[in-house]
Amino acid sequence: MPDIQLGGQSLRSHGAKLARFHMHDWVILILLAIILAVLLPFSIMKLHTKDQAKEGEKESKSPPVAKWEPSIEGYLRFLVDSKIVYDTLETIIQKAAYPWYAEFRSTSLERSEKLAKDLKWFKDQGHTIPEPSSPGVSYSQYLEELSQKDPQAFICHFYNIYFAHSAGGRMIGKKVLNFSLNVIFQIVTS
């Protein structure tokens, strides 16, 4: 390969000199990368309390967070807030303020109708269905505004809501299926 001339020096000869001159810089960068990759996670974990992480060393200044106990009322609030958010998303997509919103119609990901059926079932069982909470209403209003002002940001929310929820649903479904199969296996083998 012929040398590329840069004034009085070639790229081959000057490049080698430059690399040798900055060798200590490269060594320092590699050492820093190793230190960050190996030691930083341990240092960060030491900032946690034992309640937050088993490696935590920091003393807790408050009592640990109470264990979450699910309830029908809490689940109904979740369903109601989810329904108002999905109603808003599906209405925005149907109105299609931006033509490309229409591409997200009829994807089989729509949830509003199914949530309405779930809520009706609970009501038929005698449960009181709450009104949407302030965070649910606020987020729905935010989505409306975002869909008009910043379509790219709106699509990010749309994507995260639909795909995070559907992925979470699949994960929960797999756990329930595995649990059910284990129970059936235990019954059959006993």
C-alpha atoms as one frame of an Amber mdcrd trajectory, in Angstrom:
protein
   0.000   0.000   0.000   1.519   3.335  -0.991   1.955   5.971   1.681  -0.510
   8.835   1.573   1.432  12.044   1.663   0.370  14.753   4.122   2.801  17.579
   3.526   6.245  16.200   4.392   4.949  13.142   6.327   3.032  10.050   5.284
  -0.130   8.857   7.056   1.601   5.566   7.873   4.583   7.116   9.616   2.686
   9.944  11.289  -0.141   7.654  12.461   2.263   5.308  14.224   4.004   8.236
  15.942   0.662   9.701  16.972  -0.541   6.359  18.371   2.684   5.894  20.371
   2.459   9.470  21.649  -1.112   8.896  22.958  -0.537   5.334  24.220  -0.867
   6.416  27.868  -4.192   8.105  27.055  -5.545   4.833  25.653  -4.319   2.871
  28.663  -6.001   5.321  31.028  -9.284   5.151  29.047  -9.250   1.345  29.119
  -8.555   1.307  32.870 -11.370   3.795  33.476 -13.769   1.657  31.439 -12.833
  -1.411  33.485 -13.222   0.477  36.744 -16.619   1.813  35.713 -17.844  -1.562
  34.492 -16.644  -3.525  37.521 -16.581  -1.216  40.519 -19.382   1.260  39.812
 -22.259  -1.239  40.214 -20.882  -2.302  43.628 -20.515   1.316  44.705 -24.047
   2.144  43.626 -25.515  -0.859  45.426 -23.849   0.283  48.662 -26.009   3.419
  48.473 -29.149   1.291  48.822 -30.643   0.057  52.070 -31.099  -3.647  52.820
 -34.808  -3.147  52.101 -33.988  -1.976  48.569 -31.261  -4.475  47.669 -29.584
  -7.375  49.426 -26.174  -5.771  48.784 -27.318  -2.500  50.365 -25.291  -1.094
  53.218 -26.994   2.216  53.927 -29.157   2.465  57.055 -32.828   3.047  56.426
 -34.178   6.258  57.975 -37.791   5.202  57.647 -39.678   1.966  58.117 -39.727
  -0.326  55.069 -42.531   0.155  52.586 -45.529  -1.917  53.551 -46.110  -5.040
  51.512 -48.587  -4.391  48.729 -51.834  -6.226  49.241 -54.033  -6.344  46.147
 -57.743  -5.670  46.528 -60.804  -5.783  44.311 -61.305  -2.044  44.847 -57.719
  -1.297  43.765 -58.061  -3.535  40.728 -61.330  -1.832  39.753 -59.626   1.589
  39.999 -56.874   0.254  37.744 -59.430  -1.030  35.212 -61.378   2.254  35.220
 -58.227   4.354  34.747 -56.967   1.995  32.055 -60.292   2.262  30.249 -60.253
   6.058  30.181 -56.691   6.028  28.817 -57.516   3.433  26.145 -60.752   5.274
  25.258 -58.676   8.412  24.705 -56.023   6.648  22.628 -58.577   4.891  20.456
 -60.574   8.108  19.921 -57.420   9.988  18.910 -56.524   7.263  16.415 -60.083
   7.217  15.012 -60.161  11.014  14.544 -56.654  10.919  13.016 -55.622  14.580
  13.383 -52.520  13.476  11.487 -53.174  11.118   8.568 -50.601   8.579   9.678
 -52.463   8.062  12.968 -55.000   6.138  10.869 -52.335   3.459  10.281 -52.922
   2.362  13.880 -56.644   1.645  13.441 -57.964  -1.902  13.772 -54.725  -3.467
  14.969 -56.513  -5.957  17.252 -54.730  -4.275  20.163 -57.768  -2.159  21.064
 -58.667  -2.582  24.725 -61.601  -0.250  25.489 -64.363  -2.659  24.545 -62.801
  -5.533  26.491 -62.264  -3.328  29.549 -65.917  -2.249  29.359 -66.946  -5.938
  29.393 -64.675  -6.610  32.380 -66.143  -3.679  34.298 -69.692  -4.776  33.429
 -68.922  -8.264  34.755 -67.699  -6.828  38.054 -70.784  -4.594  38.276 -73.032
  -7.615  37.610 -71.265  -9.361  40.518 -72.371  -6.509  42.815 -69.173  -4.433
  42.894 -69.329  -0.648  42.778 -67.412   0.739  39.813 -65.499   3.893  40.826
 -65.136   7.055  38.802 -61.803   7.569  37.007 -59.108   8.910  39.316 -57.374
  12.237  38.934 -54.171  10.694  37.495 -56.162   8.732  34.904 -58.118  11.814
  33.827 -54.997  14.007  33.792 -53.039  11.525  31.704 -55.906  11.217  29.225
 -56.035  15.006  28.864 -52.249  15.078  28.419 -52.514  12.485  25.629 -55.174
  14.601  23.891 -52.957  17.694  24.000 -49.874  15.752  22.944 -51.673  14.204
  19.983 -52.370  17.693  18.634 -49.080  19.421  19.481 -46.394  16.735  19.244
 -47.390  13.693  17.162 -44.010  11.977  17.553 -44.239  12.152  21.355 -47.841
  10.954  21.206 -46.844   7.915  19.145 -44.142   7.121  21.717 -46.804   7.074
  24.451 -49.152   5.055  22.230 -46.441   2.492  21.511 -45.325   2.199  25.130
 -48.842   1.830  26.486 -49.999  -0.800  24.018 -46.852  -2.830  23.743 -45.755
  -2.655  27.369 -49.213  -3.732  28.503 -49.496  -6.511  25.935 -45.979  -7.766
  26.763 -46.810  -7.649  30.479 -50.043  -9.508  29.800 -48.171 -12.217  27.917
 -45.674 -12.519  30.778 -48.477 -12.829  33.349 -50.263 -15.326  31.089 -47.132
 -17.490  30.883 -46.732 -17.425  34.682 -50.391 -18.412  35.181 -50.055 -21.156
  32.563 -46.880 -22.522  34.172 -48.521 -22.450  37.609 -51.606 -24.234  36.245
 -49.500 -26.880  34.509 -47.535 -27.490  37.710 -50.767 -27.931  39.690 -52.162
 -30.325  37.071 -48.878 -32.265  37.027 -48.937 -32.592  40.818 -52.558 -33.814
  40.752 -51.862 -36.343  37.992 -48.677 -37.705  39.586 -50.072 -38.007  43.109
